Tab-separated table of C-alpha atoms in Angstrom:
chain	number	residue	atom	x	y	z
A	1	UNK	CA	-181.701	94.337	-106.657
A	2	UNK	CA	-179.422	93.262	-109.477
A	3	UNK	CA	-176.928	90.476	-108.997
A	4	UNK	CA	-173.304	91.500	-109.481
A	5	UNK	CA	-172.167	88.928	-111.998
A	6	UNK	CA	-168.529	87.797	-111.949
A	7	UNK	CA	-166.677	88.088	-115.251
A	8	UNK	CA	-164.148	85.726	-116.729
A	9	UNK	CA	-160.750	87.218	-116.094
A	10	UNK	CA	-157.874	85.657	-117.957
A	11	UNK	CA	-154.411	85.572	-116.438
A	12	UNK	CA	-153.010	84.344	-119.779
A	13	UNK	CA	-152.536	87.900	-121.043
A	14	UNK	CA	-149.343	88.356	-119.079
A	15	UNK	CA	-145.846	87.665	-120.249
A	16	UNK	CA	-144.928	84.530	-118.306
A	17	UNK	CA	-141.381	85.886	-117.901
A	18	UNK	CA	-142.708	88.921	-116.041
A	19	UNK	CA	-142.447	88.062	-112.358
A	20	UNK	CA	-144.715	89.413	-109.653
A	21	UNK	CA	-143.284	92.428	-107.854
A	22	UNK	CA	-143.315	92.716	-104.063
A	23	UNK	CA	-146.297	95.094	-104.285
A	24	UNK	CA	-148.208	92.663	-106.500
A	25	UNK	CA	-147.417	89.744	-104.198
A	26	UNK	CA	-148.449	91.705	-101.114
A	27	UNK	CA	-151.722	93.032	-102.500
A	28	UNK	CA	-152.713	89.662	-103.991
A	29	UNK	CA	-151.901	88.003	-100.677
A	30	UNK	CA	-154.005	90.567	-98.773
A	31	UNK	CA	-156.850	90.127	-101.274
A	32	UNK	CA	-156.871	86.345	-100.913
A	33	UNK	CA	-156.619	86.224	-97.113
A	34	UNK	CA	-159.057	89.088	-96.553
A	35	UNK	CA	-161.701	87.606	-98.803
A	36	UNK	CA	-161.215	84.153	-97.278
A	37	UNK	CA	-162.164	85.662	-93.911
A	38	UNK	CA	-165.124	87.557	-95.374
A	39	UNK	CA	-166.317	84.337	-97.012
A	40	UNK	CA	-166.477	82.619	-93.614
A	41	UNK	CA	-168.378	85.514	-92.047
A	42	UNK	CA	-170.852	85.823	-94.935
A	43	UNK	CA	-171.602	82.100	-94.939
A	44	UNK	CA	-172.467	82.386	-91.243
A	45	UNK	CA	-174.688	85.435	-91.823
A	46	UNK	CA	-176.559	83.604	-94.589
A	47	UNK	CA	-177.557	80.921	-92.081
A	48	UNK	CA	-179.631	83.463	-90.151
A	49	UNK	CA	-180.668	86.344	-92.440
A	50	UNK	CA	-184.440	86.794	-92.873
A	51	UNK	CA	-184.836	89.946	-94.981
A	52	UNK	CA	-184.810	88.946	-98.673
A	53	UNK	CA	-183.153	92.173	-99.858
A	54	UNK	CA	-180.352	91.779	-97.338
A	55	UNK	CA	-180.016	88.105	-98.227
A	56	UNK	CA	-179.493	89.029	-101.901
A	57	UNK	CA	-176.917	91.608	-100.832
A	58	UNK	CA	-175.024	89.004	-98.791
A	59	UNK	CA	-175.150	86.548	-101.697
A	60	UNK	CA	-173.750	89.193	-104.068
A	61	UNK	CA	-170.904	89.890	-101.657
A	62	UNK	CA	-170.167	86.178	-101.226
A	63	UNK	CA	-169.967	85.646	-105.001
A	64	UNK	CA	-167.442	88.458	-105.269
A	65	UNK	CA	-165.345	87.014	-102.418
A	66	UNK	CA	-165.243	83.644	-104.151
A	67	UNK	CA	-164.349	85.204	-107.509
A	68	UNK	CA	-161.573	87.350	-106.027
A	69	UNK	CA	-160.099	84.308	-104.272
A	70	UNK	CA	-160.342	82.205	-107.434
A	71	UNK	CA	-158.442	84.684	-109.614
A	72	UNK	CA	-155.834	85.372	-106.919
A	73	UNK	CA	-155.260	81.633	-106.595
A	74	UNK	CA	-154.873	81.206	-110.368
A	75	UNK	CA	-152.198	83.903	-110.484
A	76	UNK	CA	-150.396	82.366	-107.518
A	77	UNK	CA	-150.451	78.904	-109.092
A	78	UNK	CA	-148.913	80.177	-112.335
A	79	UNK	CA	-146.087	81.702	-110.307
A	80	UNK	CA	-145.615	78.592	-108.143
A	81	UNK	CA	-146.438	80.864	-105.222
A	82	UNK	CA	-147.679	78.966	-102.135
A	83	UNK	CA	-151.421	79.475	-101.747
A	84	UNK	CA	-152.075	81.393	-98.512
A	85	UNK	CA	-153.774	79.376	-95.791
A	86	UNK	CA	-156.148	82.209	-94.962
A	87	UNK	CA	-159.450	81.120	-93.432
A	88	UNK	CA	-161.573	78.087	-94.257
A	89	UNK	CA	-164.745	76.289	-93.171
A	90	UNK	CA	-162.781	74.903	-90.219
A	91	UNK	CA	-162.549	78.445	-88.852
A	92	UNK	CA	-166.291	79.094	-88.663
A	93	UNK	CA	-169.109	77.363	-86.808
A	94	UNK	CA	-172.151	77.684	-89.048
A	95	UNK	CA	-174.233	76.127	-86.284
A	96	UNK	CA	-173.435	78.917	-83.818
A	97	UNK	CA	-176.464	80.808	-82.480
A	98	UNK	CA	-177.600	84.000	-84.136
A	99	UNK	CA	-175.609	86.965	-82.858
A	100	UNK	CA	-176.838	89.870	-84.999
A	101	UNK	CA	-180.001	91.411	-86.386
A	102	UNK	CA	-180.315	91.644	-90.179
A	103	UNK	CA	-179.564	95.367	-90.009
A	104	UNK	CA	-176.068	94.693	-88.694
A	105	UNK	CA	-175.224	92.533	-91.722
A	106	UNK	CA	-175.556	95.585	-93.968
A	107	UNK	CA	-173.328	97.694	-91.727
A	108	UNK	CA	-170.745	94.899	-91.687
A	109	UNK	CA	-170.810	94.716	-95.488
A	110	UNK	CA	-170.122	98.442	-95.716
A	111	UNK	CA	-167.279	98.055	-93.210
A	112	UNK	CA	-165.768	95.112	-95.118
A	113	UNK	CA	-166.266	96.746	-98.531
A	114	UNK	CA	-164.382	99.845	-97.372
A	115	UNK	CA	-161.518	97.629	-96.219
A	116	UNK	CA	-161.464	95.854	-99.575
A	117	UNK	CA	-161.572	99.097	-101.537
A	118	UNK	CA	-158.589	100.393	-99.568
A	119	UNK	CA	-156.565	97.356	-100.711
A	120	UNK	CA	-157.576	97.658	-104.364
A	121	UNK	CA	-157.398	101.456	-104.506
A	122	UNK	CA	-153.927	101.624	-102.954
A	123	UNK	CA	-152.785	98.627	-104.999
A	124	UNK	CA	-153.728	99.884	-108.449
A	125	UNK	CA	-151.014	102.579	-108.737
A	126	UNK	CA	-148.424	100.051	-107.512
A	127	UNK	CA	-149.094	97.118	-109.848
A	128	UNK	CA	-147.826	96.896	-113.443
A	129	UNK	CA	-148.411	93.384	-114.713
A	130	UNK	CA	-151.367	93.448	-117.092
A	131	UNK	CA	-153.290	90.565	-115.534
A	132	UNK	CA	-152.869	91.996	-112.036
A	133	UNK	CA	-153.901	95.488	-113.170
A	134	UNK	CA	-156.999	94.042	-114.846
A	135	UNK	CA	-157.814	92.012	-111.754
A	136	UNK	CA	-157.567	94.894	-109.284
A	137	UNK	CA	-159.522	97.171	-111.624
A	138	UNK	CA	-162.270	94.544	-111.661
A	139	UNK	CA	-162.087	94.169	-107.866
A	140	UNK	CA	-162.400	97.930	-107.395
A	141	UNK	CA	-165.277	98.387	-109.842
A	142	UNK	CA	-167.196	95.387	-108.489
A	143	UNK	CA	-166.765	96.486	-104.881
A	144	UNK	CA	-167.894	100.011	-105.776
A	145	UNK	CA	-171.036	98.536	-107.369
A	146	UNK	CA	-171.616	96.482	-104.210
A	147	UNK	CA	-171.125	99.604	-102.084
A	148	UNK	CA	-173.871	101.401	-104.010
A	149	UNK	CA	-176.226	98.486	-103.309
A	150	UNK	CA	-175.251	98.611	-99.623
A	151	UNK	CA	-175.928	102.360	-99.396
A	152	UNK	CA	-179.259	101.939	-101.173
A	153	UNK	CA	-180.367	99.308	-98.641
A	154	UNK	CA	-179.153	101.414	-95.704
A	155	UNK	CA	-181.118	104.451	-96.890
A	156	UNK	CA	-184.268	102.678	-98.091
A	157	UNK	CA	-184.655	100.737	-94.848
A	158	UNK	CA	-183.779	103.661	-92.584
A	159	UNK	CA	-180.655	101.966	-91.203
A	160	UNK	CA	-178.316	104.946	-91.572
A	161	UNK	CA	-177.996	108.579	-90.554
A	162	UNK	CA	-176.166	110.537	-93.237
A	163	UNK	CA	-173.225	112.798	-92.363
A	164	UNK	CA	-174.440	116.123	-90.895
A	165	UNK	CA	-175.265	119.153	-93.003
A	166	UNK	CA	-173.215	122.338	-92.631
A	167	UNK	CA	-173.699	125.811	-94.160
A	168	UNK	CA	-172.339	126.615	-97.605
A	169	UNK	CA	-169.372	129.043	-97.227
A	170	UNK	CA	-170.015	132.660	-98.196
A	171	UNK	CA	-166.685	132.876	-100.017
A	172	UNK	CA	-163.326	131.167	-100.525
A	173	UNK	CA	-160.759	132.302	-97.967
A	174	UNK	CA	-157.424	131.442	-96.360
A	175	UNK	CA	-157.047	130.246	-92.763
A	176	UNK	CA	-155.514	132.273	-89.925
A	177	UNK	CA	-153.015	131.347	-87.214
A	178	UNK	CA	-155.740	130.183	-84.813
A	179	UNK	CA	-156.722	127.457	-87.320
A	180	UNK	CA	-154.604	124.935	-85.376
A	181	UNK	CA	-155.794	125.960	-81.887
A	182	UNK	CA	-157.181	123.052	-79.929
A	183	UNK	CA	-156.916	123.727	-76.198
A	184	UNK	CA	-156.334	127.447	-75.692
A	185	UNK	CA	-157.648	130.584	-77.323
A	186	UNK	CA	-160.355	130.626	-79.934
A	187	UNK	CA	-161.181	127.088	-81.068
A	188	UNK	CA	-162.759	127.088	-84.535
A	189	UNK	CA	-165.651	124.788	-85.497
A	190	UNK	CA	-164.802	121.506	-87.195
A	191	UNK	CA	-164.390	121.779	-90.953
A	192	UNK	CA	-166.028	119.471	-93.500
A	193	UNK	CA	-163.098	117.064	-93.883
A	194	UNK	CA	-162.739	116.654	-90.112
A	195	UNK	CA	-166.457	115.935	-89.789
A	196	UNK	CA	-166.241	113.403	-92.621
A	197	UNK	CA	-163.355	111.553	-90.952
A	198	UNK	CA	-165.037	111.614	-87.530
A	199	UNK	CA	-168.202	110.214	-89.101
A	200	UNK	CA	-166.258	107.472	-90.864
A	201	UNK	CA	-164.256	106.583	-87.739
A	202	UNK	CA	-167.357	106.417	-85.550
A	203	UNK	CA	-169.098	104.232	-88.126
A	204	UNK	CA	-166.105	101.874	-88.271
A	205	UNK	CA	-165.655	101.782	-84.491
A	206	UNK	CA	-169.308	101.017	-83.762
A	207	UNK	CA	-169.215	98.111	-86.218
A	208	UNK	CA	-165.914	96.850	-84.786
A	209	UNK	CA	-167.233	97.065	-81.233
A	210	UNK	CA	-170.358	95.082	-82.145
A	211	UNK	CA	-168.205	92.359	-83.731
A	212	UNK	CA	-165.923	92.133	-80.698
A	213	UNK	CA	-168.822	91.967	-78.234
A	214	UNK	CA	-170.604	89.318	-80.289
A	215	UNK	CA	-167.631	87.067	-80.977
A	216	UNK	CA	-166.502	87.299	-77.340
A	217	UNK	CA	-169.743	85.473	-76.455
A	218	UNK	CA	-168.942	82.450	-78.609
A	219	UNK	CA	-165.125	82.356	-78.581
A	220	UNK	CA	-163.827	78.908	-77.637
A	221	UNK	CA	-160.636	80.277	-76.086
A	222	UNK	CA	-160.277	79.330	-72.428
A	223	UNK	CA	-159.714	82.922	-71.323
A	224	UNK	CA	-163.078	84.660	-71.008
A	225	UNK	CA	-161.501	88.009	-70.247
A	226	UNK	CA	-160.000	88.543	-73.699
A	227	UNK	CA	-163.160	90.091	-75.145
A	228	UNK	CA	-163.360	92.470	-72.174
A	229	UNK	CA	-159.691	93.362	-72.552
A	230	UNK	CA	-160.280	94.156	-76.227
A	231	UNK	CA	-163.326	96.288	-75.419
A	232	UNK	CA	-161.478	98.304	-72.756
A	233	UNK	CA	-158.595	98.847	-75.170
A	234	UNK	CA	-160.921	100.159	-77.846
A	235	UNK	CA	-159.958	103.827	-77.560
A	236	UNK	CA	-156.256	102.973	-77.599
A	237	UNK	CA	-156.137	101.656	-81.128
A	238	UNK	CA	-152.390	101.139	-81.342
A	239	UNK	CA	-152.342	99.104	-78.121
A	240	UNK	CA	-155.408	97.187	-79.219
A	241	UNK	CA	-153.801	96.198	-82.503
A	242	UNK	CA	-150.578	95.214	-80.750
A	243	UNK	CA	-152.364	93.013	-78.204
A	244	UNK	CA	-154.519	91.437	-80.914
A	245	UNK	CA	-151.409	90.698	-82.959
A	246	UNK	CA	-149.675	89.131	-79.949
A	247	UNK	CA	-152.680	86.914	-79.311
A	248	UNK	CA	-152.801	85.848	-82.958
A	249	UNK	CA	-149.089	85.049	-82.921
A	250	UNK	CA	-149.387	83.068	-79.675
A	251	UNK	CA	-152.248	81.037	-81.126
A	252	UNK	CA	-150.533	80.527	-84.477
A	253	UNK	CA	-153.236	82.467	-86.329
A	254	UNK	CA	-151.117	85.199	-87.960
A	255	UNK	CA	-149.971	84.126	-91.387
A	256	UNK	CA	-146.679	85.480	-92.729
A	257	UNK	CA	-147.101	87.890	-95.671
A	258	UNK	CA	-144.546	87.647	-98.510
A	259	UNK	CA	-141.282	89.152	-97.273
A	260	UNK	CA	-138.040	90.514	-98.697
A	261	UNK	CA	-134.678	88.768	-98.487
A	262	UNK	CA	-132.869	89.203	-95.150
A	263	UNK	CA	-129.823	91.087	-96.462
A	264	UNK	CA	-128.045	91.021	-93.108
A	265	UNK	CA	-128.264	87.254	-93.163
A	266	UNK	CA	-126.907	87.227	-96.730
A	267	UNK	CA	-123.849	89.255	-95.788
A	268	UNK	CA	-123.294	87.168	-92.659
A	269	UNK	CA	-123.092	84.028	-94.784
């Protein structure tokens, strides 16, 4: 497996008078904090991985995390933007017992890479400063290359079941009124896009569930029921996210993203 080599990105290409937009601030902030968390997780995985191919994959991913954080930090420093706290070595116990088999590490990497690609892919149409555009283009291309390595490992080692096969349509046609039926009347078979999204959601949920169950075993929080609460809330995603956010806020773990000016406060003063 080839190593994904970081490249030297220069943030000197930008006009120093061109300030970061809200979109650029937000996406850079998300990139830095997200990769700081992934860095902690990957360092822990590397303490226990045994398969050499998977170890190389983890090392490639870690190098990209470090490079993405480095460039984000350089851009922030030039703008006198406070460096996000994110996650650090104080947030991970590298001496914790092994919680996962090597196979899970590959599934986690796919899960994390998809999350990263969603940031970079959505960010690219929204950013205009040359150095930021170049950076997110690099992030996207590098993560896509990593994703191909992940998929290759998953297939070669028999760790994945591909999305199901369906028949090729006989002809192109338009839908009828019963297309939206779901409870009454004729209910059509799932179409290809629905199957694709179900497959993706199941894949994400299984990985998320494994993470929750594992980390609940080693969490140092005094309440041992939190992991169970999270697991029971799994099918109610909106409630799960809300409760997780409340817990993070209570513990002082949720960092404030860059925010707009409070215009009501401005007019009040």
